[in-house]
mmCIF file of C-alpha atoms in Angstrom:
data_model
loop_
_atom_site.group_PDB
_atom_site.id
_atom_site.type_symbol
_atom_site.label_atom_id
_atom_site.label_comp_id
_atom_site.label_asym_id
_atom_site.label_seq_id
_atom_site.Cartn_x
_atom_site.Cartn_y
_atom_site.Cartn_z
ATOM 1 C CA GLY A 1 0.000 0.000 0.000
ATOM 2 C CA CYS A 2 0.887 3.654 -0.420
ATOM 3 C CA LYS A 3 1.722 6.082 2.286
ATOM 4 C CA ASP A 4 -1.078 8.561 2.999
ATOM 5 C CA ASP A 5 0.284 10.260 6.085
ATOM 6 C CA ILE A 6 1.847 13.148 4.167
ATOM 7 C CA ASN A 7 0.177 16.487 4.819
ATOM 8 C CA THR A 8 -1.253 17.971 1.610
ATOM 9 C CA THR A 9 -3.532 20.902 0.837
ATOM 10 C CA ILE A 10 -6.439 20.192 -1.516
ATOM 11 C CA ILE A 11 -8.541 22.944 -3.072
ATOM 12 C CA ASN A 12 -11.263 22.483 -5.661
ATOM 13 C CA PHE A 13 -11.817 25.956 -7.137
ATOM 14 C CA ASN A 14 -15.559 26.195 -7.740
ATOM 15 C CA ASN A 15 -15.500 22.579 -8.988
ATOM 16 C CA GLU A 16 -13.525 23.764 -12.014
ATOM 17 C CA LYS A 17 -9.836 23.405 -11.134
ATOM 18 C CA MET A 18 -7.949 21.304 -8.616
ATOM 19 C CA GLN A 19 -4.862 22.473 -6.758
ATOM 20 C CA ILE A 20 -2.803 19.993 -4.710
ATOM 21 C CA THR A 21 0.219 21.315 -2.772
ATOM 22 C CA TRP A 22 2.717 19.769 -0.334
ATOM 23 C CA ALA A 23 5.705 20.926 1.726
ATOM 24 C CA THR A 24 8.383 19.641 -0.579
ATOM 25 C CA ARG A 25 11.424 21.059 1.264
ATOM 26 C CA LYS A 26 10.295 19.386 4.476
ATOM 27 C CA LEU A 27 8.978 16.131 3.017
ATOM 28 C CA PHE A 28 11.327 15.603 0.072
ATOM 29 C CA PRO A 29 14.474 17.644 0.633
ATOM 30 C CA LYS A 30 16.633 18.063 -2.459
ATOM 31 C CA GLU A 31 14.425 15.695 -4.464
ATOM 32 C CA ASN A 32 12.224 16.718 -7.370
ATOM 33 C CA VAL A 33 9.188 14.427 -7.107
ATOM 34 C CA SER A 34 6.588 13.722 -9.827
ATOM 35 C CA PHE A 35 2.793 13.935 -9.527
ATOM 36 C CA SER A 36 -0.043 12.050 -11.263
ATOM 37 C CA TYR A 37 -3.834 11.912 -10.802
ATOM 38 C CA THR A 38 -7.017 10.195 -12.010
ATOM 39 C CA PHE A 39 -10.778 10.723 -11.741
ATOM 40 C CA ASP A 40 -11.558 7.226 -12.913
ATOM 41 C CA GLU A 41 -13.028 4.614 -10.602
ATOM 42 C CA GLY A 42 -12.635 0.844 -10.673
ATOM 43 C CA LYS A 43 -9.698 -1.241 -11.730
ATOM 44 C CA HIS A 44 -9.059 0.338 -15.097
ATOM 45 C CA LYS A 45 -7.718 3.759 -14.041
ATOM 46 C CA VAL A 46 -5.911 6.039 -16.445
ATOM 47 C CA TRP A 47 -3.280 8.085 -14.594
ATOM 48 C CA LYS A 48 -2.464 11.500 -15.970
ATOM 49 C CA PRO A 49 0.861 13.204 -15.342
ATOM 50 C CA CYS A 50 0.846 16.753 -14.030
ATOM 51 C CA THR A 51 1.372 19.299 -16.769
ATOM 52 C CA THR A 52 1.339 22.461 -14.582
ATOM 53 C CA TYR A 53 3.623 22.231 -11.564
ATOM 54 C CA LEU A 54 3.835 24.772 -8.754
ATOM 55 C CA LEU A 55 7.449 25.407 -7.777
ATOM 56 C CA ASP A 56 9.249 26.203 -4.541
ATOM 57 C CA GLN A 57 12.882 27.200 -5.254
ATOM 58 C CA ASP A 58 12.852 25.197 -8.491
ATOM 59 C CA TYR A 59 11.419 22.090 -6.773
ATOM 60 C CA ASN A 60 7.956 20.735 -7.546
ATOM 61 C CA SER A 61 5.674 21.616 -4.649
ATOM 62 C CA GLY A 62 2.221 21.284 -6.188
ATOM 63 C CA CYS A 63 0.075 20.613 -9.242
ATOM 64 C CA LEU A 64 -2.791 22.472 -10.907
ATOM 65 C CA PHE A 65 -5.240 20.595 -13.185
ATOM 66 C CA LYS A 66 -8.849 20.535 -14.365
ATOM 67 C CA THR A 67 -11.628 19.057 -12.208
ATOM 68 C CA GLU A 68 -13.198 16.152 -14.099
ATOM 69 C CA GLY A 69 -15.309 14.291 -11.555
ATOM 70 C CA PRO A 70 -16.428 13.883 -7.907
ATOM 71 C CA THR A 71 -13.790 11.301 -6.962
ATOM 72 C CA LEU A 72 -10.059 11.920 -7.218
ATOM 73 C CA ALA A 73 -6.981 9.762 -6.665
ATOM 74 C CA ILE A 74 -3.481 11.251 -6.546
ATOM 75 C CA SER A 75 0.019 9.770 -6.433
ATOM 76 C CA ILE A 76 3.460 11.258 -5.684
ATOM 77 C CA ARG A 77 6.565 9.307 -6.831
ATOM 78 C CA ASN A 78 10.301 9.857 -6.865
ATOM 79 C CA ASN A 79 11.905 11.620 -9.765
ATOM 80 C CA ASN A 80 12.252 8.560 -12.072
ATOM 81 C CA GLY A 81 8.860 7.143 -10.969
ATOM 82 C CA SER A 82 10.254 3.905 -9.592
ATOM 83 C CA GLU A 83 8.953 4.452 -6.039
ATOM 84 C CA GLU A 84 5.594 5.759 -4.825
ATOM 85 C CA LEU A 85 6.077 8.173 -1.927
ATOM 86 C CA PHE A 86 2.433 9.186 -1.338
ATOM 87 C CA CYS A 87 -1.084 8.302 -2.522
ATOM 88 C CA LYS A 88 -4.609 9.333 -1.581
ATOM 89 C CA LYS A 89 -8.210 8.911 -2.743
ATOM 90 C CA PHE A 90 -10.999 11.370 -1.759
ATOM 91 C CA LYS A 91 -14.177 13.162 -2.841
ATOM 92 C CA SER A 92 -13.224 16.304 -4.721
ATOM 93 C CA ASP A 93 -16.656 17.832 -3.963
ATOM 94 C CA PHE A 94 -15.719 18.070 -0.279
ATOM 95 C CA TYR A 95 -12.925 20.537 -0.997
ATOM 96 C CA ILE A 96 -14.783 23.160 -3.015
ATOM 97 C CA LYS A 97 -13.797 26.783 -2.616
ATOM 98 C CA PRO A 98 -16.577 28.923 -4.155
ATOM 99 C CA ASN A 99 -15.964 31.905 -6.423
ATOM 100 C CA ARG A 100 -16.650 35.439 -5.315
ATOM 101 C CA PRO A 101 -20.319 36.459 -5.336
ATOM 102 C CA GLU A 102 -21.358 37.942 -8.657
ATOM 103 C CA ASN A 103 -23.488 41.021 -9.365
ATOM 104 C CA VAL A 104 -23.698 42.198 -5.755
ATOM 105 C CA THR A 105 -26.464 44.764 -5.168
ATOM 106 C CA PHE A 106 -27.334 46.914 -2.150
ATOM 107 C CA PHE A 107 -30.898 47.931 -1.389
ATOM 108 C CA TRP A 108 -31.410 50.626 1.264
ATOM 109 C CA LYS A 109 -34.637 51.435 3.062
ATOM 110 C CA GLU A 110 -34.278 53.874 5.952
ATOM 111 C CA ASP A 111 -31.825 52.208 8.400
ATOM 112 C CA THR A 112 -32.015 48.743 6.775
ATOM 113 C CA VAL A 113 -29.805 47.371 3.998
ATOM 114 C CA THR A 114 -30.337 44.186 1.992
ATOM 115 C CA VAL A 115 -27.424 42.704 0.037
ATOM 116 C CA SER A 116 -27.995 40.221 -2.778
ATOM 117 C CA CYS A 117 -25.959 38.402 -5.436
ATOM 118 C CA ASN A 118 -26.504 36.016 -8.319
ATOM 119 C CA LYS A 119 -27.411 32.455 -7.378
ATOM 120 C CA PRO A 120 -24.778 29.887 -8.463
ATOM 121 C CA GLU A 121 -25.888 27.241 -10.913
ATOM 122 C CA ARG A 122 -24.714 24.283 -8.817
ATOM 123 C CA ALA A 123 -25.314 23.387 -5.175
ATOM 124 C CA ALA A 124 -26.579 26.797 -4.064
ATOM 125 C CA TRP A 125 -28.059 25.132 -0.974
ATOM 126 C CA CYS A 126 -24.473 24.419 0.198
ATOM 127 C CA LEU A 127 -23.609 28.112 0.197
ATOM 128 C CA ARG A 128 -24.162 30.946 2.667
ATOM 129 C CA LEU A 129 -23.806 34.657 1.923
ATOM 130 C CA GLU A 130 -21.753 36.451 4.548
ATOM 131 C CA LEU A 131 -21.976 40.223 4.972
ATOM 132 C CA GLN A 132 -19.428 42.171 6.991
ATOM 133 C CA TYR A 133 -19.608 45.886 7.739
ATOM 134 C CA LYS A 134 -18.068 48.515 9.979
ATOM 135 C CA SER A 135 -18.251 52.251 10.366
ATOM 136 C CA LYS A 136 -15.236 54.546 10.492
ATOM 137 C CA PHE A 137 -15.588 54.503 14.273
ATOM 138 C CA ASP A 138 -15.411 50.670 14.542
ATOM 139 C CA LYS A 139 -12.197 48.682 14.826
ATOM 140 C CA GLU A 140 -13.698 45.220 14.170
ATOM 141 C CA TRP A 141 -15.973 43.974 11.397
ATOM 142 C CA GLN A 142 -19.566 43.068 12.239
ATOM 143 C CA SER A 143 -20.834 39.892 10.490
ATOM 144 C CA ARG A 144 -24.222 38.681 9.299
ATOM 145 C CA ILE A 145 -24.735 35.327 7.523
ATOM 146 C CA SER A 146 -27.813 34.201 5.627
ATOM 147 C CA LYS A 147 -28.900 31.691 2.994
ATOM 148 C CA CYS A 148 -27.667 32.211 -0.494
ATOM 149 C CA CYS A 149 -28.164 34.613 -1.908
ATOM 150 C CA SER A 150 -29.540 37.518 0.157
ATOM 151 C CA VAL A 151 -28.696 38.930 3.586
ATOM 152 C CA GLY A 152 -30.140 41.925 5.417
ATOM 153 C CA GLU A 153 -29.242 44.018 8.433
ATOM 154 C CA GLN A 154 -30.762 47.045 10.137
ATOM 155 C CA GLY A 155 -29.773 49.756 12.593
ATOM 156 C CA PHE A 156 -27.453 51.747 10.331
ATOM 157 C CA ASP A 157 -26.853 55.364 11.370
ATOM 158 C CA PRO A 158 -27.473 57.709 8.403
ATOM 159 C CA ARG A 159 -24.801 60.079 9.773
ATOM 160 C CA LYS A 160 -22.033 57.441 9.532
ATOM 161 C CA CYS A 161 -20.079 56.094 6.592
ATOM 162 C CA TYR A 162 -19.916 52.273 6.434
ATOM 163 C CA SER A 163 -17.612 49.823 4.670
ATOM 164 C CA PHE A 164 -19.222 46.639 3.281
ATOM 165 C CA ARG A 165 -17.806 43.395 1.946
ATOM 166 C CA VAL A 166 -19.449 40.074 1.081
ATOM 167 C CA ARG A 167 -18.362 36.516 0.314
ATOM 168 C CA LEU A 168 -19.803 33.024 -0.114
ATOM 169 C CA ARG A 169 -19.121 30.271 2.418
ATOM 170 C CA ARG A 170 -19.337 26.524 1.925
ATOM 171 C CA LEU A 171 -21.287 24.599 4.566
ATOM 172 C CA VAL A 172 -19.349 22.286 6.891
ATOM 173 C CA PRO A 173 -19.646 19.317 7.392
ATOM 174 C CA PHE A 174 -22.628 18.682 5.124
ATOM 175 C CA CYS A 175 -20.935 19.868 1.932
ATOM 176 C CA ASN A 176 -17.257 20.339 2.789
ATOM 177 C CA VAL A 177 -14.731 18.724 5.066
ATOM 178 C CA VAL A 178 -12.719 21.967 5.007
ATOM 179 C CA ASN A 179 -14.227 25.354 5.884
ATOM 180 C CA TYR A 180 -13.610 27.092 2.576
ATOM 181 C CA SER A 181 -15.000 30.501 1.715
ATOM 182 C CA SER A 182 -14.692 32.591 -1.417
ATOM 183 C CA ASP A 183 -12.450 35.611 -1.587
ATOM 184 C CA TRP A 184 -14.069 38.853 -0.491
ATOM 185 C CA GLU A 185 -15.873 40.830 -3.127
ATOM 186 C CA ALA A 186 -14.499 44.359 -3.648
ATOM 187 C CA GLU A 187 -15.157 46.555 -0.614
ATOM 188 C CA THR A 188 -17.808 49.236 -1.043
ATOM 189 C CA PHE A 189 -18.599 52.356 0.982
ATOM 190 C CA TRP A 190 -22.015 53.747 1.802
ATOM 191 C CA MET A 191 -23.488 56.638 3.754
ATOM 192 C CA ASN A 192 -27.237 57.130 4.191
ATOM 193 C CA GLY A 193 -27.960 54.944 1.174
ATOM 194 C CA THR A 194 -25.463 56.740 -1.083
ATOM 195 C CA SER A 195 -22.409 55.011 -2.538
ATOM 196 C CA LEU A 196 -19.046 56.688 -1.935
ATOM 197 C CA ASP A 197 -15.572 56.080 -3.302
ATOM 198 C CA SER A 198 -14.172 55.896 0.218
ATOM 199 C CA CYS A 199 -15.087 56.742 3.795
ATOM 200 C CA ASP A 200 -12.003 58.958 3.791
ATOM 201 C CA ASP A 201 -13.940 61.255 1.431
ATOM 202 C CA ASP A 202 -16.575 61.685 4.127
ATOM 203 C CA ILE A 203 -13.956 62.408 6.781
ATOM 204 C CA THR A 204 -12.148 64.827 4.459
ATOM 205 C CA SER A 205 -15.337 66.644 3.496
ATOM 206 C CA GLN A 206 -16.377 66.977 7.125
ATOM 207 C CA SER A 207 -12.902 68.162 8.084
ATOM 208 C CA ASN A 208 -12.902 70.699 5.260
ATOM 209 C CA THR A 209 -16.342 71.934 6.307
ATOM 210 C CA VAL A 210 -15.210 72.323 9.905
ATOM 211 C CA ILE A 211 -12.041 74.127 8.801
ATOM 212 C CA VAL A 212 -13.969 76.509 6.523
ATOM 213 C CA LEU A 213 -16.567 77.289 9.193
ATOM 214 C CA SER A 214 -13.919 77.764 11.865
ATOM 215 C CA SER A 215 -11.879 80.041 9.634
ATOM 216 C CA SER A 216 -14.941 82.090 8.691
ATOM 217 C CA LEU A 217 -15.980 82.511 12.316
ATOM 218 C CA ALA A 218 -12.424 83.454 13.299
ATOM 219 C CA ILE A 219 -12.238 86.085 10.539
ATOM 220 C CA LEU A 220 -15.625 87.545 11.477
ATOM 221 C CA LEU A 221 -14.622 87.656 15.138
ATOM 222 C CA MET A 222 -11.354 89.385 14.314
ATOM 223 C CA MET A 223 -13.157 91.942 12.139
ATOM 224 C CA LEU A 224 -15.639 92.627 14.938
ATOM 225 C CA ILE A 225 -12.844 93.062 17.486
ATOM 226 C CA LEU A 226 -10.950 95.396 15.143
ATOM 227 C CA LEU A 227 -14.112 97.441 14.540
ATOM 228 C CA ILE A 228 -14.728 97.789 18.283
ATOM 229 C CA LEU A 229 -11.097 98.755 18.910
ATOM 230 C CA LEU A 230 -11.217 101.287 16.060
ATOM 231 C CA CYS A 231 -14.369 102.910 17.461
ATOM 232 C CA LYS A 232 -12.871 103.072 20.934
ATOM 233 C CA TRP A 233 -9.605 104.487 19.557
ATOM 234 C CA GLN A 234 -11.506 107.194 17.683
ATOM 235 C CA ARG A 235 -13.350 108.168 20.855
ATOM 236 C CA VAL A 236 -10.125 108.207 22.907
ATOM 237 C CA ARG A 237 -8.311 110.197 20.238
ATOM 238 C CA MET A 238 -11.115 112.744 20.044
ATOM 239 C CA SER A 239 -11.129 113.170 23.827
ATOM 240 C CA VAL A 240 -7.340 113.385 24.202
ATOM 241 C CA LEU A 241 -6.563 115.175 20.946
ATOM 242 C CA PRO A 242 -9.604 117.218 19.870
ATOM 243 C CA ALA A 243 -9.828 118.111 16.234
ATOM 244 C CA ILE A 244 -8.092 121.386 15.295
ATOM 245 C CA PRO A 245 -9.756 123.222 12.417
ATOM 246 C CA ASP A 246 -7.592 123.718 9.395
ATOM 247 C CA PRO A 247 -6.969 127.464 8.955
ATOM 248 C CA LYS A 248 -6.607 127.109 5.218
ATOM 249 C CA TYR A 249 -10.394 126.767 4.906
ATOM 250 C CA LEU A 250 -11.241 129.666 7.276
ATOM 251 C CA PHE A 251 -8.711 132.020 5.722
ATOM 252 C CA ALA A 252 -8.652 130.705 2.185
ATOM 253 C CA ASP A 253 -9.358 134.163 0.679
ATOM 254 C CA LEU A 254 -6.496 135.692 2.775
ATOM 255 C CA PHE A 255 -3.981 133.618 0.866
ATOM 256 C CA ASN A 256 -5.783 133.200 -2.435
ATOM 257 C CA ASP A 257 -7.081 136.779 -2.981
ATOM 258 C CA HIS A 258 -4.723 138.931 -0.868
ATOM 259 C CA ASN A 259 -1.471 136.935 -0.933
ATOM 260 C CA GLY A 260 -1.300 136.926 2.880
ATOM 261 C CA ASN A 261 -1.761 140.745 3.280
ATOM 262 C CA VAL A 262 -3.605 140.807 6.608
ATOM 263 C CA GLN A 263 -4.277 144.596 6.623
ATOM 264 C CA GLU A 264 -5.819 144.514 3.153
ATOM 265 C CA TRP A 265 -7.840 141.403 4.049
ATOM 266 C CA LEU A 266 -9.138 143.049 7.286
ATOM 267 C CA GLU A 267 -10.191 146.237 5.489
ATOM 268 C CA LYS A 268 -12.073 144.305 2.857
ATOM 269 C CA ASN A 269 -13.709 141.877 5.267
ATOM 270 C CA ASP A 270 -14.495 144.293 8.114
ATOM 271 C CA HIS A 271 -18.233 144.198 7.436
ATOM 272 C CA VAL A 272 -18.095 140.388 7.185
ATOM 273 C CA LEU A 273 -16.421 140.093 10.577
ATOM 274 C CA LEU A 274 -18.966 142.460 12.091
ATOM 275 C CA GLN A 275 -21.845 140.486 10.636
ATOM 276 C CA THR A 276 -20.319 137.243 11.933
ATOM 277 C CA LYS A 277 -19.925 138.808 15.369
ATOM 278 C CA ILE A 278 -23.551 139.896 15.439
ATOM 279 C CA GLU A 279 -24.749 136.490 14.371
ATOM 280 C CA HIS A 280 -22.829 134.848 17.214
ATOM 281 C CA GLU A 281 -24.167 137.088 19.963
ATOM 282 C CA GLU A 282 -26.506 135.456 22.456
ATOM 283 C CA PRO A 283 -30.123 135.809 21.336
ATOM 284 C CA GLU A 284 -31.427 136.892 24.751
ATOM 285 C CA HIS A 285 -29.319 140.065 24.760
ATOM 286 C CA ILE A 286 -30.607 141.070 21.357
ATOM 287 C CA ILE A 287 -34.190 140.379 22.449
ATOM 288 C CA GLU A 288 -33.662 142.426 25.603
ATOM 289 C CA ALA A 289 -32.265 145.310 23.600
ATOM 290 C CA GLU A 290 -35.146 145.212 21.145
ATOM 291 C CA SER A 291 -37.635 145.145 24.029
ATOM 292 C CA GLN A 292 -36.056 148.245 25.537
ATOM 293 C CA GLN A 293 -36.176 149.977 22.145
ATOM 294 C CA GLU A 294 -39.898 149.239 21.857
ATOM 295 C CA ASP A 295 -40.488 150.572 25.366
ATOM 296 C CA GLY A 296 -38.635 153.733 24.376
ATOM 297 C CA LYS A 297 -40.896 154.265 21.382
ATOM 298 C CA ASN A 298 -44.090 153.746 23.339
ATOM 299 C CA SER A 299 -43.152 155.865 26.349
ATOM 300 C CA ASP A 300 -43.788 159.584 26.638
ATOM 301 C CA LYS A 301 -41.347 161.663 24.521
ATOM 302 C CA GLN A 302 -40.608 163.808 27.577
ATOM 303 C CA GLU A 303 -39.266 160.866 29.538
ATOM 304 C CA PRO A 304 -36.294 162.048 31.568
ATOM 305 C CA LEU A 305 -33.046 161.495 29.781
ATOM 306 C CA GLU A 306 -31.335 160.434 32.983
ATOM 307 C CA LYS A 307 -32.332 156.882 32.183
ATOM 308 C CA ILE A 308 -30.649 157.025 28.836
ATOM 309 C CA PHE A 309 -27.599 158.692 30.277
ATOM 310 C CA THR A 310 -27.474 156.329 33.206
ATOM 311 C CA PHE A 311 -27.817 153.349 30.851
ATOM 312 C CA SER A 312 -25.033 154.684 28.680
ATOM 313 C CA GLY A 313 -22.845 155.332 31.638
ATOM 314 C CA ALA A 314 -23.392 151.857 32.971
ATOM 315 C CA ALA A 315 -22.445 150.458 29.625
ATOM 316 C CA GLU A 316 -19.155 152.328 29.739
ATOM 317 C CA ASN A 317 -18.248 151.417 33.305
ATOM 318 C CA ASN A 318 -19.497 147.824 33.537
ATOM 319 C CA ASP A 319 -19.001 144.645 31.655
ATOM 320 C CA GLY A 320 -17.797 145.149 28.138
ATOM 321 C CA ASN A 321 -20.215 142.602 26.777
ATOM 322 C CA ALA A 322 -23.204 144.351 28.310
ATOM 323 C CA ALA A 323 -22.066 147.626 26.790
ATOM 324 C CA GLN A 324 -21.568 145.969 23.470
ATOM 325 C CA ASN A 325 -25.037 144.425 23.516
ATOM 326 C CA ALA A 326 -26.594 147.739 24.506
ATOM 327 C CA CYS A 327 -24.765 149.550 21.773
ATOM 328 C CA LEU A 328 -25.852 147.162 19.082
ATOM 329 C CA ILE A 329 -29.530 148.168 19.291
ATOM 330 C CA PRO A 330 -30.506 149.423 15.809
ATOM 331 C CA ALA A 331 -31.894 153.038 15.709
ATOM 332 C CA PRO A 332 -31.737 156.048 13.399
ATOM 333 C CA SER A 333 -28.999 158.633 13.887
ATOM 334 C CA THR A 334 -30.180 161.338 16.314
ATOM 335 C CA MET A 335 -28.727 164.259 18.291
ATOM 336 C CA ASN A 336 -29.875 165.030 21.875
ATOM 337 C CA SER A 337 -28.818 167.607 24.435
ATOM 338 C CA PHE A 338 -28.619 166.988 28.144
ATOM 339 C CA ALA A 339 -27.037 169.232 30.771
ATOM 340 C CA GLY A 340 -24.892 170.917 28.198
ATOM 341 C CA PHE A 341 -23.698 167.672 26.617
ATOM 342 C CA HIS A 342 -24.487 166.742 23.050
ATOM 343 C CA ILE A 343 -25.238 163.005 22.623
ATOM 344 C CA SER A 344 -25.011 161.669 19.094
ATOM 345 C CA MET A 345 -26.284 158.164 18.095
ATOM 346 C CA ASN A 346 -25.239 156.930 14.681
ATOM 347 C CA ASP A 347 -26.578 154.104 12.567
ATOM 348 C CA ASP A 348 -24.312 151.558 14.225
ATOM 349 C CA ILE A 349 -25.802 152.393 17.647
ATOM 350 C CA TYR A 350 -22.537 153.682 19.052
ATOM 351 C CA VAL A 351 -23.060 156.543 21.554
ATOM 352 C CA MET A 352 -20.814 159.452 20.731
ATOM 353 C CA LEU A 353 -20.132 161.998 23.517
#
């Protein structure tokens, strides 16, 4: 009999191709063994030599060939084939590794997602569809397994981005003696039912939004602070350094029309200065003077002139402003005599003694 205690790895890829591998450097050091196989049953077996070897440092370490039936017998011999080193007979159907799921679709409804794929043509009842998912905040994958070929899960947060991947698994021990699963289908990314290229896009977009908002708020705050400081500085500057009028506007004609000749400018603008002075006098003094003038007109013409004289004298001896206000009362030019003195009043209301 042949030796069957050598450890080999047997994979039947979707019942299409067989791959048999062994640890050649450990089992057959420095010896290039040969491999043959057959799917025939009974006494009349036809052994086929391996045409596609798998190599490990130029030594045969495996064989790849087409799957042709449910029962397989293999044989490993020395280089010239004179001695059989290993042989084994087994059911190839018990070593099936399924292909990746095909045409995977995602159906979202609120917080629930249903993932489906095409149903394989053979032995679909032996397969399970496994769904794994995780959000960007999870470290480990969450798994959900269902019959081929649809699986659903609920409780997804619409504010999170999730990664999804699916694969097909072969049932053990009813269909396989080895727990083989397909390779993972390409990973996909979803957020609130919308497919994304990557969850990094979501993180980047959120980061960019936060940066833009933060920058905008910082700029607005700085502008507000600068505006407040500017207003306060203006108020402080006005209180500490009051505005000084520019003389070039008040005396523009002095320099433009008279070339800085003050005497000429004063002679020409004497009536303007007088008019400006009158306009700036306090209104109550003018009203008082007018009231006294009206009383003078309405009183008896023989009213003693002592009042007038006394008033004029008080104007000369007392406050200059009072005298000025009294003298600015408009009246026609008149001449009066009192105690030998002649009192003359001209149009400008100046009393001439």
